[in-house]
Coordinates of C-alpha atoms and ligand atoms in Angstrom, one line a residue:
M7 CA -123.0 -40.2 88.1
S8 CA -123.5 -36.5 88.5
D9 CA -120.2 -36.3 90.5
T10 CA -118.3 -37.5 87.5
P11 CA -116.9 -34.6 85.5
W12 CA -118.5 -34.6 82.1
W13 CA -115.2 -35.0 80.2
R14 CA -114.4 -38.4 81.7
R15 CA -116.9 -40.1 79.4
A16 CA -117.8 -37.4 76.8
V17 CA -118.2 -38.1 73.1
V18 CA -116.5 -35.1 71.5
Y19 CA -117.2 -34.2 67.9
E20 CA -114.4 -32.6 65.9
V21 CA -115.5 -29.8 63.7
Y22 CA -113.0 -28.9 61.0
V23 CA -114.4 -25.4 60.6
R24 CA -113.7 -24.7 57.0
S25 CA -115.4 -27.9 55.9
F26 CA -118.3 -28.4 58.3
A27 CA -121.0 -26.0 57.2
D28 CA -121.0 -22.9 55.0
S29 CA -123.7 -20.4 55.9
G30 CA -123.0 -18.4 52.7
E31 CA -121.7 -18.8 49.2
D32 CA -117.9 -18.6 49.5
G33 CA -117.5 -22.4 49.8
L34 CA -115.8 -22.1 53.1
G35 CA -117.4 -23.4 56.3
D36 CA -117.9 -20.8 59.0
V37 CA -119.0 -20.1 62.6
P38 CA -122.7 -19.3 61.7
G39 CA -122.7 -22.5 59.7
I40 CA -121.7 -24.5 62.9
R41 CA -124.4 -22.7 64.8
S42 CA -127.0 -23.6 62.3
R43 CA -126.1 -27.3 62.6
L44 CA -126.2 -27.5 66.4
P45 CA -129.5 -29.3 66.3
Y46 CA -128.0 -32.0 64.1
L47 CA -125.1 -32.4 66.6
A48 CA -127.4 -32.5 69.6
D49 CA -129.6 -35.1 67.9
L50 CA -126.5 -37.1 67.0
G51 CA -126.0 -37.5 70.7
V52 CA -122.5 -36.0 71.2
D53 CA -121.6 -34.1 74.4
A54 CA -119.1 -31.5 73.1
L55 CA -117.6 -30.0 70.0
W56 CA -113.9 -29.4 69.4
I57 CA -113.6 -26.7 66.8
T58 CA -110.4 -26.4 64.8
P59 CA -108.7 -23.0 64.6
W60 CA -111.0 -20.1 63.5
Y61 CA -108.4 -17.4 64.1
P62 CA -107.2 -14.9 61.5
S63 CA -104.8 -16.8 59.4
P64 CA -103.1 -16.7 56.0
L65 CA -104.0 -20.4 55.9
A66 CA -100.6 -21.8 55.1
D67 CA -101.6 -24.8 57.3
G68 CA -105.3 -24.8 57.4
G69 CA -105.6 -22.2 60.1
Y70 CA -102.9 -23.8 62.4
D71 CA -100.8 -20.7 61.4
V72 CA -102.4 -18.2 63.7
A73 CA -102.0 -14.4 62.9
E74 CA -104.0 -13.3 66.0
Y75 CA -105.0 -15.5 68.9
C76 CA -107.9 -13.4 70.3
D77 CA -110.1 -13.0 67.3
V78 CA -111.9 -14.8 64.5
D79 CA -111.0 -14.8 60.8
P80 CA -113.5 -12.5 59.1
R81 CA -114.0 -15.2 56.5
L82 CA -115.3 -17.5 59.2
G83 CA -117.3 -15.1 61.3
S84 CA -116.8 -12.7 64.2
L85 CA -116.5 -12.8 68.0
A86 CA -120.2 -11.9 68.2
D87 CA -120.8 -15.1 66.1
V88 CA -118.7 -17.1 68.6
D89 CA -120.7 -15.7 71.5
A90 CA -124.0 -16.6 69.8
L91 CA -122.6 -20.1 69.1
L92 CA -121.6 -20.6 72.7
T93 CA -125.0 -19.5 73.9
D94 CA -126.9 -21.8 71.6
A95 CA -124.5 -24.7 72.1
H96 CA -124.9 -24.5 75.9
A97 CA -128.7 -24.2 75.6
A98 CA -128.6 -27.4 73.5
G99 CA -126.5 -29.1 76.2
L100 CA -123.3 -29.1 74.1
R101 CA -120.0 -28.0 75.4
V102 CA -117.4 -26.3 73.2
L103 CA -113.7 -26.6 73.1
V104 CA -111.5 -24.3 71.1
D105 CA -108.1 -25.1 69.6
L106 CA -105.1 -23.5 71.1
V107 CA -101.9 -23.4 68.9
P108 CA -99.1 -22.4 71.2
S109 CA -96.0 -24.0 69.6
H110 CA -95.8 -21.5 66.7
T111 CA -97.5 -18.5 65.2
S112 CA -98.0 -17.5 61.6
V113 CA -95.2 -15.5 59.9
E114 CA -97.9 -12.8 59.7
H115 CA -98.5 -12.6 63.4
P116 CA -97.5 -9.1 64.6
W117 CA -95.1 -10.7 67.1
F118 CA -93.1 -12.2 64.3
T119 CA -93.2 -9.3 61.9
A120 CA -92.0 -7.1 64.8
A121 CA -89.2 -9.7 65.5
V122 CA -88.0 -9.6 61.9
R123 CA -88.0 -5.8 61.9
A124 CA -86.3 -5.4 65.3
G125 CA -83.2 -7.4 64.3
P126 CA -80.8 -9.8 66.0
G127 CA -80.4 -9.5 69.8
S128 CA -83.7 -7.6 70.3
P129 CA -86.3 -8.6 72.9
E130 CA -88.8 -9.1 70.0
R131 CA -86.5 -11.8 68.5
A132 CA -86.2 -13.5 71.9
L133 CA -89.8 -14.7 71.6
Y134 CA -88.8 -17.0 68.7
V135 CA -86.1 -19.5 68.1
L136 CA -83.7 -17.5 65.9
R137 CA -80.0 -18.4 65.5
E138 CA -77.0 -17.7 63.4
G139 CA -76.3 -20.3 60.7
R140 CA -73.4 -22.6 60.5
G141 CA -70.7 -22.4 57.8
A142 CA -68.4 -19.5 56.9
D143 CA -71.2 -17.1 56.1
G144 CA -73.9 -18.7 58.2
E145 CA -75.3 -20.3 55.0
L146 CA -76.1 -23.6 56.7
P147 CA -79.0 -24.2 59.1
P148 CA -78.1 -24.2 62.8
N149 CA -78.7 -28.0 63.1
D150 CA -80.2 -31.0 61.3
W151 CA -83.7 -30.9 62.7
I152 CA -86.5 -31.8 60.3
S153 CA -90.0 -30.3 59.7
A154 CA -93.1 -32.3 60.1
F155 CA -94.1 -31.5 56.6
G156 CA -90.8 -32.5 55.0
G157 CA -87.4 -30.8 54.6
P158 CA -85.4 -28.9 57.1
A159 CA -87.0 -27.2 60.1
W160 CA -85.1 -24.0 59.5
T161 CA -85.5 -21.1 57.1
R162 CA -83.1 -18.2 56.7
L163 CA -84.5 -14.7 57.2
V164 CA -83.8 -11.7 55.0
E165 CA -82.8 -9.0 57.5
P166 CA -84.3 -5.5 57.3
D167 CA -81.2 -4.3 55.4
G168 CA -81.8 -6.9 52.7
R169 CA -79.0 -9.2 53.6
P170 CA -79.4 -12.9 54.4
G171 CA -79.4 -13.2 58.2
Q172 CA -80.5 -15.4 61.1
W173 CA -82.3 -18.6 60.7
Y174 CA -85.7 -19.3 62.4
L175 CA -86.9 -22.7 63.6
H176 CA -90.2 -24.1 62.3
T177 CA -91.2 -27.6 63.5
F178 CA -94.0 -27.4 60.9
A179 CA -94.2 -25.2 57.7
P180 CA -91.9 -22.3 57.1
E181 CA -94.9 -20.0 57.6
Q182 CA -95.1 -21.3 61.2
P183 CA -92.1 -19.9 63.2
D184 CA -91.7 -21.7 66.6
L185 CA -92.0 -19.6 69.8
D186 CA -89.4 -19.9 72.5
W187 CA -91.4 -21.3 75.5
S188 CA -88.4 -21.0 77.9
T189 CA -89.2 -17.3 78.1
E190 CA -91.5 -15.9 80.7
E191 CA -92.8 -13.4 78.1
V192 CA -94.2 -16.1 75.9
R193 CA -95.7 -17.9 78.9
S194 CA -97.4 -14.9 80.2
R195 CA -98.8 -13.8 76.8
F196 CA -100.4 -17.2 76.5
D197 CA -101.9 -17.0 80.1
E198 CA -103.8 -14.1 78.7
V199 CA -104.9 -16.0 75.5
L200 CA -106.2 -18.8 77.7
R201 CA -108.1 -16.3 79.9
F202 CA -109.5 -14.5 76.8
W203 CA -111.3 -17.7 75.7
L204 CA -112.2 -19.0 79.1
D205 CA -113.7 -15.6 80.0
R206 CA -115.8 -15.9 76.8
G207 CA -117.3 -19.1 78.2
V208 CA -115.5 -21.9 76.3
D209 CA -115.6 -25.2 78.1
G210 CA -112.0 -26.1 77.4
L211 CA -109.1 -26.1 75.0
R212 CA -107.6 -28.7 72.7
V213 CA -103.9 -27.8 72.6
D214 CA -102.0 -28.4 69.4
A215 CA -98.7 -30.1 69.0
V216 CA -97.8 -29.8 72.7
P217 CA -94.5 -31.9 72.6
A218 CA -93.0 -29.4 70.1
I219 CA -92.7 -27.0 73.0
G220 CA -90.3 -29.3 74.8
K221 CA -87.3 -28.9 72.5
D222 CA -83.7 -28.7 73.6
L223 CA -82.9 -25.1 73.1
T224 CA -79.1 -25.8 73.1
L225 CA -80.1 -27.1 69.7
P226 CA -77.9 -30.2 69.4
D227 CA -78.2 -32.3 66.1
A228 CA -80.9 -34.9 66.3
G229 CA -78.8 -37.3 64.2
H230 CA -81.6 -37.8 61.6
A231 CA -80.7 -40.2 58.8
P232 CA -80.9 -38.6 55.3
G233 CA -84.5 -38.6 54.1
A234 CA -85.8 -39.3 57.6
L235 CA -89.5 -38.7 58.2
F236 CA -91.1 -36.9 61.1
E237 CA -92.3 -40.0 63.0
S238 CA -92.5 -38.6 66.5
S239 CA -94.4 -41.7 67.7
S240 CA -91.2 -43.6 67.5
W241 CA -88.8 -40.9 68.7
V242 CA -87.1 -41.6 72.0
D243 CA -84.9 -38.8 73.5
S244 CA -85.3 -36.6 70.5
P245 CA -83.9 -33.1 71.1
Q246 CA -86.7 -31.6 69.0
W247 CA -89.7 -33.2 70.7
D248 CA -91.2 -34.1 74.1
G249 CA -88.4 -33.0 76.4
D250 CA -89.4 -33.2 80.0
W251 CA -89.6 -29.4 80.6
V252 CA -92.7 -29.2 78.4
H253 CA -94.5 -30.4 81.5
D254 CA -93.7 -27.1 83.4
V255 CA -95.6 -25.3 80.6
V256 CA -98.5 -27.7 80.8
R257 CA -98.8 -27.2 84.5
R258 CA -98.8 -23.5 84.0
W259 CA -101.8 -23.8 81.6
R260 CA -103.6 -26.0 84.1
A261 CA -103.2 -23.5 86.8
V262 CA -104.9 -20.9 84.6
V263 CA -107.7 -23.2 83.7
D264 CA -108.2 -24.1 87.4
E265 CA -108.9 -20.4 88.1
Y266 CA -112.3 -21.0 86.4
P267 CA -115.4 -22.8 87.6
G268 CA -117.4 -25.5 85.8
D269 CA -115.2 -28.4 84.9
R270 CA -113.2 -26.8 82.1
V271 CA -111.0 -29.2 80.3
L272 CA -107.6 -29.3 78.6
V273 CA -107.0 -31.9 76.0
S274 CA -103.5 -32.4 74.6
E275 CA -102.4 -33.4 71.2
A276 CA -99.2 -35.3 71.9
V277 CA -97.9 -37.8 69.4
V278 CA -95.1 -39.4 71.5
A279 CA -93.5 -42.7 71.9
G280 CA -96.2 -45.0 73.4
P281 CA -98.7 -45.0 76.2
E282 CA -96.2 -44.3 79.1
R283 CA -94.8 -41.1 77.5
T284 CA -98.4 -40.1 76.6
S285 CA -99.6 -40.6 80.1
R286 CA -97.2 -38.0 81.4
Y287 CA -99.3 -35.3 79.8
V288 CA -102.3 -36.2 82.1
R289 CA -100.7 -36.3 85.5
P290 CA -103.0 -34.8 88.1
D291 CA -101.8 -31.2 87.7
E292 CA -101.4 -31.3 83.9
M293 CA -103.9 -31.9 81.1
H294 CA -107.3 -33.6 81.8
T295 CA -107.2 -35.9 78.8
T296 CA -105.0 -36.6 75.8
F297 CA -105.7 -38.1 72.4
N298 CA -105.0 -41.8 72.1
F299 CA -102.9 -42.0 68.9
D300 CA -101.9 -45.5 69.7
H301 CA -105.6 -46.4 69.2
L302 CA -105.9 -44.3 66.0
H303 CA -102.7 -45.8 64.5
C304 CA -103.5 -49.4 65.5
P305 CA -104.1 -51.9 62.7
W306 CA -107.4 -53.7 62.4
D307 CA -106.2 -56.7 64.3
A308 CA -107.7 -58.1 67.5
V309 CA -104.5 -58.9 69.3
A310 CA -103.0 -55.4 68.5
L311 CA -106.2 -53.7 69.5
R312 CA -106.5 -55.6 72.8
E313 CA -102.9 -54.7 73.5
V314 CA -103.6 -51.0 72.9
V315 CA -106.7 -51.0 75.2
D316 CA -104.7 -52.7 78.0
A317 CA -101.6 -50.6 77.6
T318 CA -103.6 -47.4 77.6
R319 CA -105.4 -48.4 80.7
V320 CA -102.3 -49.6 82.5
A321 CA -100.3 -46.4 81.6
L322 CA -103.1 -44.1 82.7
D323 CA -104.0 -45.9 85.9
P324 CA -101.4 -44.0 88.1
T325 CA -102.5 -40.6 86.7
G326 CA -106.2 -41.1 87.3
A327 CA -107.0 -39.7 83.9
P328 CA -109.7 -41.4 81.7
A329 CA -108.7 -43.1 78.5
T330 CA -109.7 -41.6 75.2
W331 CA -110.4 -43.4 71.9
V332 CA -110.2 -42.0 68.4
L333 CA -110.4 -43.4 64.9
S334 CA -109.9 -40.4 62.7
N335 CA -109.1 -36.7 62.7
H336 CA -108.3 -33.9 60.3
D337 CA -104.6 -35.1 59.9
E338 CA -105.2 -38.7 59.1
T339 CA -106.6 -40.8 56.3
R340 CA -110.3 -41.5 57.1
H341 CA -110.6 -44.9 58.7
V342 CA -113.2 -46.3 56.2
T343 CA -110.4 -46.1 53.6
R344 CA -107.6 -47.2 56.0
Y345 CA -109.5 -50.3 57.1
G346 CA -110.2 -51.3 53.5
R347 CA -106.4 -51.4 52.7
E348 CA -104.0 -54.2 53.0
E349 CA -102.0 -52.1 55.6
T350 CA -104.6 -50.9 58.1
G351 CA -102.3 -49.2 60.6
V352 CA -101.0 -45.7 59.7
G353 CA -98.1 -43.5 60.2
V354 CA -98.9 -40.0 61.5
M355 CA -100.1 -37.1 59.4
G356 CA -101.3 -39.1 56.4
F357 CA -97.9 -40.3 55.3
D358 CA -99.4 -43.6 54.3
G359 CA -99.6 -43.1 50.5
N360 CA -102.4 -43.9 48.3
A361 CA -102.7 -47.6 48.4
P362 CA -105.9 -49.1 46.9
S363 CA -108.8 -49.7 49.3
D364 CA -111.9 -52.0 49.4
L365 CA -114.4 -49.5 50.7
V366 CA -117.2 -52.0 51.3
L367 CA -114.8 -53.9 53.6
G368 CA -113.5 -50.7 55.1
L369 CA -117.0 -49.5 55.9
R370 CA -118.0 -52.8 57.5
R371 CA -114.9 -52.6 59.7
A372 CA -115.4 -48.9 60.5
R373 CA -118.9 -49.6 61.8
A374 CA -117.6 -52.4 64.0
A375 CA -114.7 -50.1 65.2
A376 CA -117.3 -47.5 66.2
L377 CA -119.2 -49.9 68.4
L378 CA -115.9 -51.0 69.9
M379 CA -114.9 -47.4 70.6
F380 CA -118.2 -46.4 72.1
A381 CA -118.3 -49.4 74.4
L382 CA -114.9 -48.8 75.9
P383 CA -114.6 -46.9 79.2
G384 CA -113.5 -43.3 78.8
S385 CA -114.1 -40.5 76.3
A386 CA -114.4 -40.9 72.5
Y387 CA -113.7 -38.5 69.6
V388 CA -115.8 -38.5 66.4
Y389 CA -114.3 -36.7 63.4
Q390 CA -116.9 -34.9 61.3
G391 CA -118.3 -37.2 58.6
E392 CA -117.3 -40.4 60.2
E393 CA -120.9 -40.7 61.3
L394 CA -121.8 -40.7 57.6
G395 CA -119.2 -43.4 56.8
L396 CA -117.3 -41.0 54.5
P397 CA -114.2 -42.4 52.9
E398 CA -111.0 -40.4 52.2
V399 CA -111.1 -38.5 48.9
T400 CA -108.0 -39.9 47.3
D401 CA -108.4 -38.4 43.8
L402 CA -108.4 -34.7 44.4
P403 CA -106.9 -32.9 41.4
E404 CA -103.3 -31.9 42.2
D405 CA -104.1 -28.2 41.5
V406 CA -106.5 -28.0 44.4
L407 CA -104.2 -29.6 47.0
Q408 CA -103.4 -27.1 49.8
D409 CA -101.7 -29.2 52.5
P410 CA -98.1 -27.9 52.9
T411 CA -97.0 -31.5 52.8
W412 CA -97.7 -31.6 49.1
V413 CA -95.2 -28.9 48.2
R414 CA -92.7 -29.7 51.0
S415 CA -92.4 -33.3 49.9
G416 CA -91.6 -32.3 46.3
H417 CA -95.1 -33.3 45.2
T418 CA -94.7 -36.9 46.4
V419 CA -97.0 -37.0 49.5
R420 CA -100.5 -35.6 48.8
G421 CA -101.1 -34.9 52.5
R422 CA -104.3 -34.4 54.5
D423 CA -106.7 -32.6 52.1
G424 CA -108.5 -35.9 51.3
C425 CA -110.0 -36.1 54.8
R426 CA -111.0 -32.4 54.8
V427 CA -113.5 -32.3 51.9
P428 CA -116.6 -30.3 52.9
L429 CA -119.4 -32.4 54.4
P430 CA -122.4 -33.4 52.3
W431 CA -125.6 -32.4 54.0
S432 CA -128.4 -32.9 51.4
G433 CA -129.2 -32.9 47.7
D434 CA -127.9 -34.9 44.8
A435 CA -125.0 -32.8 43.6
P436 CA -122.2 -30.6 45.1
P437 CA -122.2 -28.6 47.3
Y438 CA -124.7 -31.0 48.8
G439 CA -126.4 -28.3 50.9
N440 CA -123.1 -27.1 52.3
G441 CA -123.7 -23.4 51.5
S442 CA -124.4 -22.4 48.0
G443 CA -120.9 -21.7 46.6
E444 CA -118.2 -23.9 45.2
P445 CA -116.6 -25.9 48.0
W446 CA -113.0 -25.1 48.7
L447 CA -112.2 -28.7 48.0
P448 CA -114.4 -30.5 45.4
Q449 CA -116.8 -33.1 46.7
P450 CA -117.1 -36.5 44.8
A451 CA -120.2 -37.3 42.8
S452 CA -120.3 -40.6 44.7
W453 CA -121.3 -38.7 47.9
A454 CA -124.9 -38.2 46.8
G455 CA -125.9 -41.3 48.7
L456 CA -123.9 -40.4 51.8
T457 CA -125.5 -37.0 52.7
V458 CA -127.1 -36.5 56.1
A459 CA -130.5 -36.2 54.3
A460 CA -130.0 -39.5 52.4
Q461 CA -129.1 -41.4 55.6
D462 CA -131.6 -39.8 58.0
G463 CA -134.2 -42.3 59.1
D464 CA -132.6 -45.2 57.1
P465 CA -132.3 -48.0 59.6
A466 CA -129.2 -49.4 57.8
S467 CA -127.3 -46.2 57.5
T468 CA -124.1 -45.4 59.4
L469 CA -125.7 -42.2 60.7
T470 CA -128.5 -44.3 62.3
L471 CA -125.9 -46.6 63.8
Y472 CA -124.0 -43.7 65.4
R473 CA -127.2 -42.1 66.7
T474 CA -128.4 -45.4 68.2
A475 CA -125.0 -46.2 69.7
L476 CA -124.7 -42.8 71.3
A477 CA -128.2 -42.9 72.7
L478 CA -127.6 -46.3 74.2
R479 CA -124.2 -45.3 75.5
R480 CA -125.9 -42.5 77.4
S481 CA -128.8 -44.6 78.8
L482 CA -127.1 -47.8 79.8
A483 CA -126.1 -47.8 83.4
D484 CA -123.6 -50.5 82.8
L485 CA -121.5 -48.1 80.7
V486 CA -121.2 -45.4 83.4
G487 CA -118.2 -46.9 85.3
E488 CA -114.7 -47.3 84.0
D489 CA -114.5 -51.1 84.5
L490 CA -113.7 -53.6 81.7
A491 CA -113.4 -57.4 81.9
W492 CA -112.2 -59.4 79.0
D493 CA -113.7 -62.7 78.2
D494 CA -111.6 -65.7 77.3
T495 CA -112.1 -66.0 73.5
D496 CA -110.5 -66.9 70.2
P497 CA -107.6 -64.4 69.8
Q498 CA -109.3 -62.9 66.7
V499 CA -112.4 -62.0 68.7
L500 CA -112.6 -59.1 71.2
S501 CA -115.2 -59.7 73.9
F502 CA -115.5 -57.8 77.1
R503 CA -118.1 -57.1 79.8
R504 CA -119.0 -53.8 81.5
G505 CA -121.1 -53.3 84.5
S506 CA -123.4 -56.2 85.5
G507 CA -124.7 -57.3 82.1
F508 CA -123.3 -55.5 79.1
R509 CA -121.1 -57.3 76.6
C510 CA -119.4 -56.0 73.5
V511 CA -118.2 -58.6 71.0
V512 CA -116.1 -57.8 67.9
N513 CA -115.2 -60.4 65.4
L514 CA -112.0 -59.7 63.6
G515 CA -111.5 -63.3 62.4
A516 CA -112.4 -65.0 59.2
D517 CA -115.3 -67.1 60.4
P518 CA -118.6 -66.3 62.1
V519 CA -118.8 -66.7 65.9
P520 CA -121.8 -67.5 68.1
V521 CA -123.1 -64.8 70.4
D522 CA -125.6 -65.3 73.3
G523 CA -127.9 -62.8 75.0
E524 CA -130.3 -60.1 73.9
V525 CA -128.9 -58.1 71.0
L526 CA -129.0 -54.3 71.8
L527 CA -127.2 -53.2 68.7
A528 CA -125.1 -54.7 65.9
S529 CA -122.9 -53.0 63.3
G530 CA -124.2 -55.4 60.6
P531 CA -126.7 -58.1 60.2
L532 CA -126.3 -61.3 62.3
A533 CA -126.8 -64.6 60.5
A534 CA -128.7 -67.2 62.6
G535 CA -127.3 -65.9 65.9
Q536 CA -123.8 -65.9 64.5
L537 CA -121.6 -62.8 64.4
P538 CA -120.1 -62.5 60.9
P539 CA -116.4 -61.3 60.3
D540 CA -115.7 -57.6 60.8
T541 CA -118.9 -57.1 62.7
A542 CA -119.5 -55.9 66.3
V543 CA -122.5 -56.4 68.6
W544 CA -123.6 -55.1 72.0
V545 CA -125.6 -57.6 74.0
R546 CA -127.2 -57.9 77.4
A547 CA -125.9 -61.1 78.9
Ligands
GLC12 C1 -101.3 -30.5 64.7 C2 -102.6 -30.2 63.9 C3 -102.2 -30.2 62.5 C4 -101.2 -29.0 62.2 C5 -100.0 -29.1 63.2 C6 -99.2 -27.9 63.2 O1 -100.8 -31.7 64.4 O2 -103.5 -31.2 64.2 O3 -103.3 -30.0 61.6 O4 -100.8 -29.0 60.9 O5 -100.4 -29.4 64.5 O6 -100.0 -26.9 63.9

């Protein structure tokens, strides 16, 4: 077991830094706040944290618009706070992954402000994707590419002399100009960014929006239909996404990471068309692991889930990389809410509207989904607050919404703020022990019963379910390997064995099903030895 690198079966907890824990009174989570809650995370039983961007940022996209890669936003802490966090996390047996955002900078990054000042044809401009427009006066964007947040992926610059000038490409918000990764200059600058964090002692990097790097820089039209959405999980041969040359860049990062001892890890965020394209990111000299968006986007349906599990394992087999499993993150509608809806699968980036949800049903399914995820071979991701069974906050007042999607969609798509509401730690009223100020997004009154303090020690709470599941996952020898054998069952029941005597059974059908063996853990009460609908159980056969 000790020969297996830690990341092959790690449970990684995603910390959305501005919402996790505020150490002060500005209503914004921060690095000292994370440090103060390390005992909670160690006790929860996770192996590592992935912390979303903490860099200086004008926050046009929640920190994914980086104005300086080798520093910490003063509102969130300092490099000294990071060092203290790393020391304490390591002492608590927790690894730490930072979030690298290479596809674009902020418009306020000095590289971009210098590029704007330096004018067309300059070496400074060569770092970005800047082009003349089409039309008689260059008044039309260079091509038809679309932004992930709605609207065109191009914005026209005002040149230093005040005239309208070149256009710059932004796959995301206009405040996030895309870098040109075909240039050696960009590549070598990022080698140094990687080394900066690896030298500080981070255990790895989660790399943001990797397929955006692989764009066709001859900039052909993509042929998008009018009003097309950015649904990269169904794009095949798109000139703006997942071109093969992105893998040269990935291999370069891997070479830098391999300079360091101690099982450092690279995790890619790559929302591409299906398991086979996804698996290309984890070939032996590329990333170590990649998020499983096919799992995250899968509806609550036994046949579909089994297909995802099998397709994931088949696609990864030739690469040797472990599978990952993930139910929620800071870009997606929380799965308690999703699973309580009629339509339980989702599109990417929260583009699934505001359909009504039965939250009692959603929570029952979410608890079952957690036991399924933790029983599968590979690594799993927990998004902060899912261990509390938090639902999406769907009724945030419009005037607090910050996700660029809200503005870019002409106020039709609310975006991702509803899964980013600050965590409730304790107490009966906001800010629920999350600092002492007014949280940057308002917390619902209904969260009083969902705080960590309210759930702590309650045998029926979701927090207790997660703690128990993670402790068992660590201690059961049957779960160490990467084997999985399905049982022959009713198609609406998922049942599989691991090791010599472990079985996980999940009932997604409408009727109770019998289960044999010693019950180790169940996501809800069993009735006379029968597993009710939307419930999962771990048994020793
Ligand atoms: C990734 C991040 C998301 C961000 C986008 C642009 O998808 O997870 O939050 O908006 O990249 O950086």
